Amino acid sequence: MIIQRSQSNGQTGFLIVPTYSLGVDEANRTPWGSCNLATAYQQDSLQVTVSGYFLTSDQLETMNISPLPFEVTSIQVRN
């Protein structure tokens, strides 16, 4: 699911939240950050099917970051 969130700088961002965690309290969800989410999919509460990969590096492995950096390779709206 695509979730719209306000950022500390006053701008709006969009995160991907895996549907398997929808039953979990929102504060405990682990969102994925996508720098390449197409504008057409930047809609709050949009149900999508997405594939891609998590970005990794030696520096990221020792950092506590959220959202997890994620590169979208394919996305489509779920019916």
Short mmCIF file of C-alpha atoms in Angstrom, two decimals:
data_model
loop_
_atom_site.label_atom_id
_atom_site.label_comp_id
_atom_site.label_asym_id
_atom_site.label_seq_id
_atom_site.Cartn_x
_atom_site.Cartn_y
_atom_site.Cartn_z
CA MET A 1 0.00 0.00 0.00
CA ILE A 2 1.19 3.52 -0.75
CA ILE A 3 0.99 5.83 2.27
CA GLN A 4 1.31 9.62 2.20
CA ARG A 5 3.37 11.15 5.02
CA SER A 6 4.30 14.70 5.97
CA GLN A 7 8.03 15.23 6.30
CA SER A 8 9.79 17.38 8.89
CA ASN A 9 10.58 19.97 6.20
CA GLY A 10 6.85 20.49 5.52
CA GLN A 11 6.83 18.57 2.24
CA THR A 12 4.81 15.44 1.53
CA GLY A 13 6.40 12.08 0.80
CA PHE A 14 5.09 8.68 -0.17
CA LEU A 15 6.12 5.37 1.37
CA ILE A 16 5.40 1.75 0.52
CA VAL A 17 4.01 -0.25 3.43
CA PRO A 18 3.92 -4.05 2.93
CA THR A 19 0.36 -5.38 3.19
CA TYR A 20 1.39 -8.24 5.44
CA SER A 21 1.84 -5.65 8.19
CA LEU A 22 -1.51 -3.90 7.74
CA GLY A 23 -2.93 -5.61 10.81
CA VAL A 24 -0.08 -4.22 12.90
CA ASP A 25 -0.45 -0.90 14.68
CA GLU A 26 0.79 1.86 12.33
CA ALA A 27 3.62 2.84 14.67
CA ASN A 28 5.08 -0.67 14.32
CA ARG A 29 5.05 -0.93 10.51
CA THR A 30 8.34 -0.93 8.62
CA PRO A 31 7.90 1.33 5.58
CA TRP A 32 9.96 1.18 2.43
CA GLY A 33 11.22 4.43 0.90
CA SER A 34 11.18 4.65 -2.86
CA CYS A 35 13.03 7.47 -4.57
CA ASN A 36 11.65 6.39 -7.95
CA LEU A 37 7.92 6.00 -7.23
CA ALA A 38 6.15 7.26 -10.36
CA THR A 39 3.86 10.26 -9.89
CA ALA A 40 0.85 8.22 -11.07
CA TYR A 41 1.22 6.02 -7.96
CA GLN A 42 1.68 8.83 -5.44
CA GLN A 43 -1.79 8.44 -3.93
CA ASP A 44 -2.53 7.86 -0.25
CA SER A 45 -3.92 4.38 0.57
CA LEU A 46 -3.41 3.10 -2.99
CA GLN A 47 -3.23 -0.70 -3.07
CA VAL A 48 -0.42 -1.84 -5.36
CA THR A 49 1.60 -4.89 -6.25
CA VAL A 50 5.27 -3.96 -6.35
CA SER A 51 8.56 -5.66 -7.06
CA GLY A 52 12.06 -4.37 -6.72
CA TYR A 53 15.05 -4.59 -4.44
CA PHE A 54 16.45 -3.06 -1.28
CA LEU A 55 19.46 -0.80 -1.70
CA THR A 56 22.46 -1.92 0.29
CA SER A 57 25.98 -0.80 1.03
CA ASP A 58 28.53 -1.40 3.75
CA GLN A 59 27.55 1.93 5.34
CA LEU A 60 23.82 1.11 5.38
CA GLU A 61 24.38 -2.19 7.17
CA THR A 62 25.48 -0.38 10.33
CA MET A 63 22.84 2.36 10.24
CA ASN A 64 19.40 2.32 11.84
CA ILE A 65 17.37 3.92 9.06
CA SER A 66 13.70 4.17 8.25
CA PRO A 67 12.20 3.94 5.75
CA LEU A 68 14.22 1.15 4.20
CA PRO A 69 15.66 2.27 0.84
CA PHE A 70 13.82 0.41 -1.93
CA GLU A 71 14.14 0.60 -5.72
CA VAL A 72 10.87 -0.14 -7.58
CA THR A 73 11.32 -2.17 -10.75
CA SER A 74 7.65 -2.92 -11.39
CA ILE A 75 4.38 -1.62 -9.96
CA GLN A 76 0.69 -1.98 -10.75
CA VAL A 77 -2.58 -1.09 -9.04
CA ARG A 78 -4.28 -4.00 -7.28
CA ASN A 79 -7.93 -4.73 -7.98
#
